[in-house]
PDB file of C-alpha atoms in Angstrom:
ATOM      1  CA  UNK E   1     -33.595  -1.722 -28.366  1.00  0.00           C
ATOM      2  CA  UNK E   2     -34.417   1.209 -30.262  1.00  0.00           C
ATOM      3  CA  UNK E   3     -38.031   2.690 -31.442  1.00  0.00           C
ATOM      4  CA  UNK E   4     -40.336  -0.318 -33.371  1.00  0.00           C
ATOM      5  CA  UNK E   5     -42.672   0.490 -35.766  1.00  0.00           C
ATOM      6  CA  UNK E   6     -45.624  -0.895 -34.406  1.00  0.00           C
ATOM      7  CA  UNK E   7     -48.909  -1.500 -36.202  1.00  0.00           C
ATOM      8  CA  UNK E   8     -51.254  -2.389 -33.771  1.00  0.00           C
ATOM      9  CA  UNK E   9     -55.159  -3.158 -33.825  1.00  0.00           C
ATOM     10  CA  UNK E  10     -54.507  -0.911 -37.828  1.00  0.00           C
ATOM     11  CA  UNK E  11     -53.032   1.766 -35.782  1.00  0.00           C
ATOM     12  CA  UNK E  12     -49.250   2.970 -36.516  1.00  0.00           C
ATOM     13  CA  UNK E  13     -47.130   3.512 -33.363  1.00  0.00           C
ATOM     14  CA  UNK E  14     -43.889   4.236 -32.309  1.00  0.00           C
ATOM     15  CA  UNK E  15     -42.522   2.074 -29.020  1.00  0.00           C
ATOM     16  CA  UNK E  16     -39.764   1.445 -27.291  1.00  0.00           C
ATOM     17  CA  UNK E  17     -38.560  -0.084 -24.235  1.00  0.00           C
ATOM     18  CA  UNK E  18     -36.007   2.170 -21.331  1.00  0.00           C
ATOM     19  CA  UNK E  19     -34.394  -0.103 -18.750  1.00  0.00           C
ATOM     20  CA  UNK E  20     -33.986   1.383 -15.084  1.00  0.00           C
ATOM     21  CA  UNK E  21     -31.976  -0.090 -12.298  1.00  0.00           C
ATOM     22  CA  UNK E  22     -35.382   0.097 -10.458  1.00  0.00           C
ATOM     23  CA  UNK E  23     -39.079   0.971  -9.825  1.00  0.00           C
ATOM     24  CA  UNK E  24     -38.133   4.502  -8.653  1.00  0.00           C
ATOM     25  CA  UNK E  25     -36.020   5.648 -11.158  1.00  0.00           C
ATOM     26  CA  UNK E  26     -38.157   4.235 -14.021  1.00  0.00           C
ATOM     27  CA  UNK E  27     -41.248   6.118 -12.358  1.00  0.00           C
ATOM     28  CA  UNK E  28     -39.295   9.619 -12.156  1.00  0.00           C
ATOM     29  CA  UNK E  29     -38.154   8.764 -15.979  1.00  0.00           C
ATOM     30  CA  UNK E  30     -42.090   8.384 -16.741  1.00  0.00           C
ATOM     31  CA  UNK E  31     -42.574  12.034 -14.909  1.00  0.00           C
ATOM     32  CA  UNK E  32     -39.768  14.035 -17.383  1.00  0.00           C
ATOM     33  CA  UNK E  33     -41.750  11.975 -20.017  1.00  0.00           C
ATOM     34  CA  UNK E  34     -44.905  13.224 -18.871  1.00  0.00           C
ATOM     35  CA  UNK E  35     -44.010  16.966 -18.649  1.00  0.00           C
ATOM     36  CA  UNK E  36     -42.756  17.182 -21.857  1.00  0.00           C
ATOM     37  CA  UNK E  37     -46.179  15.464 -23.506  1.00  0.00           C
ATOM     38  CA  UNK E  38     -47.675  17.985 -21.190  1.00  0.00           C
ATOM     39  CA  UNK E  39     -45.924  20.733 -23.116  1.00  0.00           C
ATOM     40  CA  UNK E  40     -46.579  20.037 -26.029  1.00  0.00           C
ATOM     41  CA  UNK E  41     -50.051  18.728 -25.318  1.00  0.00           C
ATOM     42  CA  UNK E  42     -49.439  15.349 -26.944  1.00  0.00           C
ATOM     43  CA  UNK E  43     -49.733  12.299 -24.716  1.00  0.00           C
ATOM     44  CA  UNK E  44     -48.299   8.753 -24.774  1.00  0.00           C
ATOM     45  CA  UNK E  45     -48.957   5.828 -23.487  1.00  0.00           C
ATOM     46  CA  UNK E  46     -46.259   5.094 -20.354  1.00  0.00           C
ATOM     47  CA  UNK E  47     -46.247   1.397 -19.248  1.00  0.00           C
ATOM     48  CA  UNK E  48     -44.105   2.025 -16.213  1.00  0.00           C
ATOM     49  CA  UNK E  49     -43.062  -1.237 -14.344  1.00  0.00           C
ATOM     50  CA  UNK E  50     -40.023  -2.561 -12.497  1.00  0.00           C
ATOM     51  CA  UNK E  51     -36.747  -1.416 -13.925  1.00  0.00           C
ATOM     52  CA  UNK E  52     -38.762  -0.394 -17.219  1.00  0.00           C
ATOM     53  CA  UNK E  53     -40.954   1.975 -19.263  1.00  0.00           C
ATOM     54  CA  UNK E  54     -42.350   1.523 -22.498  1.00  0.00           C
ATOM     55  CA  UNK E  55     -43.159   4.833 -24.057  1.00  0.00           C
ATOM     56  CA  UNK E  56     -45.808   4.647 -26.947  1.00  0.00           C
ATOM     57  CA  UNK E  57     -46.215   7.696 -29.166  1.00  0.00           C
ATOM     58  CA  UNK E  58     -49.068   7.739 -31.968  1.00  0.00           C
ATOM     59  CA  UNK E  59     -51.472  10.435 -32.900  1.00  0.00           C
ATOM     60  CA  UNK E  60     -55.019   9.710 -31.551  1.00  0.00           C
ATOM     61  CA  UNK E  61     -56.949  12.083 -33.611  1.00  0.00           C
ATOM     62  CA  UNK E  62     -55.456  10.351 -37.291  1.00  0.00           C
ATOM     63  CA  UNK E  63     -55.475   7.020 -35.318  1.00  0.00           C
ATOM     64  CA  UNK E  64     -51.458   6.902 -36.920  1.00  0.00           C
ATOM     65  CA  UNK E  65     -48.251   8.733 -36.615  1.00  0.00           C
ATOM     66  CA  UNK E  66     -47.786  12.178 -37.168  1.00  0.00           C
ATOM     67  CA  UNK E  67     -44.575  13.864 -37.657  1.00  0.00           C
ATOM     68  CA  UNK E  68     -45.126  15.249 -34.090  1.00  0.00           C
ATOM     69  CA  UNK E  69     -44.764  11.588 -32.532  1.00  0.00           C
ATOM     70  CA  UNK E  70     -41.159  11.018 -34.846  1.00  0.00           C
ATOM     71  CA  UNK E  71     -40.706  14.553 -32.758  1.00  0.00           C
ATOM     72  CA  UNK E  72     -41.357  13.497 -29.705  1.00  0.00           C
ATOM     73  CA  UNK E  73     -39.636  10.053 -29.739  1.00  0.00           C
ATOM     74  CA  UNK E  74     -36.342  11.921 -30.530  1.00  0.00           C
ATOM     75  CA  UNK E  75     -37.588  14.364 -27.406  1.00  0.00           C
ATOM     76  CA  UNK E  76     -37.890  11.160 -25.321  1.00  0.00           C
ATOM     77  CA  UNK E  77     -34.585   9.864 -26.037  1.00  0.00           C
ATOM     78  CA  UNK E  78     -33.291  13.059 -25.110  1.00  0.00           C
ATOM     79  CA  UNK E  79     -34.859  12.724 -21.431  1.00  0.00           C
ATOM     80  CA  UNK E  80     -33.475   9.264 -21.224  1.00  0.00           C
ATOM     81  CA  UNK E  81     -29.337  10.192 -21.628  1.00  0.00           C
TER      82      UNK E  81
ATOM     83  CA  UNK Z   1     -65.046  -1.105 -14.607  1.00  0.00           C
ATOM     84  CA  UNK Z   2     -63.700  -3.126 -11.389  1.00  0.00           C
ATOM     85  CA  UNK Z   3     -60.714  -5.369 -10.930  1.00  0.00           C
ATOM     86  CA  UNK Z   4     -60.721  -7.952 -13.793  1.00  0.00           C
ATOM     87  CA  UNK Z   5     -59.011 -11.512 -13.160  1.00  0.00           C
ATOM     88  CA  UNK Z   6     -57.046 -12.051 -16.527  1.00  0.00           C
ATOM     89  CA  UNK Z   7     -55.148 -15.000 -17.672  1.00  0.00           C
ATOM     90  CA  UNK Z   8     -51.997 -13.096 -19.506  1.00  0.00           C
ATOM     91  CA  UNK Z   9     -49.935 -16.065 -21.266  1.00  0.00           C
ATOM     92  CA  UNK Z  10     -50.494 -18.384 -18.340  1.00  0.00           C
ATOM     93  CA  UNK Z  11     -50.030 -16.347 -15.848  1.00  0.00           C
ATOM     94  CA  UNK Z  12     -52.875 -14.960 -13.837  1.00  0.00           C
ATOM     95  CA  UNK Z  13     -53.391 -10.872 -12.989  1.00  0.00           C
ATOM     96  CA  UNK Z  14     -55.542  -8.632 -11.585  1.00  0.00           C
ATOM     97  CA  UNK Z  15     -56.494  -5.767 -13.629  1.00  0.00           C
ATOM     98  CA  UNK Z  16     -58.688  -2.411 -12.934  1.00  0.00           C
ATOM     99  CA  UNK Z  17     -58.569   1.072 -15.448  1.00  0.00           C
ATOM    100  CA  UNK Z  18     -59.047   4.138 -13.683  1.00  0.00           C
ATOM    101  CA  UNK Z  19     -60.321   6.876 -15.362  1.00  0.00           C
ATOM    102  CA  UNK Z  20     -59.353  10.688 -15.065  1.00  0.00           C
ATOM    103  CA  UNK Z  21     -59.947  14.453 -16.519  1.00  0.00           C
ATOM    104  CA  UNK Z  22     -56.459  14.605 -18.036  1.00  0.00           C
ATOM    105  CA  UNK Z  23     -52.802  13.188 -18.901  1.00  0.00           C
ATOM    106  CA  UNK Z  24     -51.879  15.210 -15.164  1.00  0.00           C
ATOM    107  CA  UNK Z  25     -54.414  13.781 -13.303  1.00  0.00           C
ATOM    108  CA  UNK Z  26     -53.977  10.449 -14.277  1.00  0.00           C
ATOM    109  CA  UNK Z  27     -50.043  10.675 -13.851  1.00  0.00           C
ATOM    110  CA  UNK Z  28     -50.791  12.002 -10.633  1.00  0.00           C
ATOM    111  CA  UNK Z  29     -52.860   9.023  -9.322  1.00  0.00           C
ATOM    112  CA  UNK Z  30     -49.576   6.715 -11.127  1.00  0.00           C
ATOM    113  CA  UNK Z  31     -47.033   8.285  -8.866  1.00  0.00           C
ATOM    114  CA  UNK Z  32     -49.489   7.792  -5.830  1.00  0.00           C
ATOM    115  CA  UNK Z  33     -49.541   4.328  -6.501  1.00  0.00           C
ATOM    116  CA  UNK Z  34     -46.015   4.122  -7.274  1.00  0.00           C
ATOM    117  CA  UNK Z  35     -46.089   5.214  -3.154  1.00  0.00           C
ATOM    118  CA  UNK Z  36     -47.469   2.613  -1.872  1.00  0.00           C
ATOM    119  CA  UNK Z  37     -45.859   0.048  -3.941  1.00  0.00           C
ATOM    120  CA  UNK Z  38     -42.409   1.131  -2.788  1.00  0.00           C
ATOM    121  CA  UNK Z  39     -44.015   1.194   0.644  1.00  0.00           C
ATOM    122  CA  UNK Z  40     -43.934  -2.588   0.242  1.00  0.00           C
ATOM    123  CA  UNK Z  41     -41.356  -3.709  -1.838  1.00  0.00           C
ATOM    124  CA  UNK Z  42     -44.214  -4.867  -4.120  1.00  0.00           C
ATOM    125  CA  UNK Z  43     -44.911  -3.207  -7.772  1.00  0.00           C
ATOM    126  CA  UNK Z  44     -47.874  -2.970 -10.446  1.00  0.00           C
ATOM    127  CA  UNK Z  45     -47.771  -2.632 -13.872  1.00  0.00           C
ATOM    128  CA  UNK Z  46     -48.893   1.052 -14.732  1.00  0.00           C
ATOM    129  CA  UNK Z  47     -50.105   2.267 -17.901  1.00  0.00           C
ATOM    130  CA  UNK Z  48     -50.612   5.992 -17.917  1.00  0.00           C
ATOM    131  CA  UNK Z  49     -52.530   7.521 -20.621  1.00  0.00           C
ATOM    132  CA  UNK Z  50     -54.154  10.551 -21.303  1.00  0.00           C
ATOM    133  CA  UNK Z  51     -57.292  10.449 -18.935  1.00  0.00           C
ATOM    134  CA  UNK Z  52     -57.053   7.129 -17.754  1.00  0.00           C
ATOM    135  CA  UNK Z  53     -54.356   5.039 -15.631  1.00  0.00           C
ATOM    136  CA  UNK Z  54     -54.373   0.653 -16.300  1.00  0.00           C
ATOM    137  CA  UNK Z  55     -53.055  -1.300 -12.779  1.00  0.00           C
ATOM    138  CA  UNK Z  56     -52.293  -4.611 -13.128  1.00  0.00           C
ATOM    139  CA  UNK Z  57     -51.065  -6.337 -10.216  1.00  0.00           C
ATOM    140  CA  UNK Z  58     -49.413  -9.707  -9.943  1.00  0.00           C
ATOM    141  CA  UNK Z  59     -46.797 -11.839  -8.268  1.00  0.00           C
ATOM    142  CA  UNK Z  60     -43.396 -11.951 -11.041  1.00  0.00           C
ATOM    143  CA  UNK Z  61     -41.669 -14.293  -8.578  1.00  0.00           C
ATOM    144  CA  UNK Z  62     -44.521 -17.027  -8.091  1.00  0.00           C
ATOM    145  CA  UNK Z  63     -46.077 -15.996 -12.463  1.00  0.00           C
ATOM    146  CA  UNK Z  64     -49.554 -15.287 -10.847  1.00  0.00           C
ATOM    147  CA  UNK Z  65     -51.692 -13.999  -7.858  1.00  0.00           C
ATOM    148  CA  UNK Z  66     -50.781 -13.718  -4.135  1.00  0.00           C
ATOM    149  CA  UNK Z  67     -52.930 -12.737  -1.179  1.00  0.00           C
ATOM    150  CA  UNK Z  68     -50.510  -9.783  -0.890  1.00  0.00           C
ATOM    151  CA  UNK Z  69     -52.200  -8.554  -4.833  1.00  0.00           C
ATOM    152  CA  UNK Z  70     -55.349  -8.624  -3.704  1.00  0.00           C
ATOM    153  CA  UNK Z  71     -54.275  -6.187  -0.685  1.00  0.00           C
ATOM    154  CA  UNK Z  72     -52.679  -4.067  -3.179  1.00  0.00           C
ATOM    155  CA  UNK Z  73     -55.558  -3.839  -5.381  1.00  0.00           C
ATOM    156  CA  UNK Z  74     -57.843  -3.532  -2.521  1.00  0.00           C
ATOM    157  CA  UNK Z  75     -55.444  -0.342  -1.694  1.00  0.00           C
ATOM    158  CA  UNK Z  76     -54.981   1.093  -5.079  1.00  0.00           C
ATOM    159  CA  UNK Z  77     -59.178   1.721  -4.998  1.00  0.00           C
ATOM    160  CA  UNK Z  78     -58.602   3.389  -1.674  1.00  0.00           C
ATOM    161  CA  UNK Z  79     -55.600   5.813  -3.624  1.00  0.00           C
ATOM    162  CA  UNK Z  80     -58.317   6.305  -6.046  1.00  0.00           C
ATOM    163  CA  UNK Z  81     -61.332   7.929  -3.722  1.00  0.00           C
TER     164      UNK Z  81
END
């Protein structure tokens, strides 16, 4: 599954769903995500569970999606490979 | 906000937000929990966002809540202090 187009509660967001073989490896995929967001200083939401993360990307402050979060979704499919 | 007993499509959870300073912090208290749930074979849902970290703990194998969720929750709060 590839990035949805979400619009959720009126608010535009990009998600999409990573599979892991396990807990571990989808919480050390949710780190690289995090230190990326980190340099960039735009944060998504990271629903990390069993042999999955869903990465959510959407720009808080316009309450939609920025070109940053198109940006960063590519970024996050780059940490994935 | 404590632990919140939700009924998610039938099946029942336990569900507490934690809040934080920043994205780091709260990742930080995510891959402490992580810890413990590999510590027991026994994993939350965590939603990591920017100042604040969701757990929501449940049993997948039985679709609701086990004596062993309640332990977890009851340990998460002590990962939190």
């Amino acid at each position: 599954p590839e990035w949805q187009l979400l619009n959720r509660d009126g608010i535009m967001q990009l998600e999409r769903c990573f599979k892991f073989r396990n807990f571990k490896q989808a919480l050390a995929f949710t780190n690289r995500v995090g230190e990326i967001a980190e340099d960039v200083g735009h944060h998504p939401a990271l629903l990390t569970e069993w042999g999955k993360v869903t990465v959510t990307w959407w720009s808080h402050e316009m309450k939609g999606l920025h070109k940053n979060d198109f940006i960063m979704a590519a970024r996050t499919d780059e940490v994935a490979k």
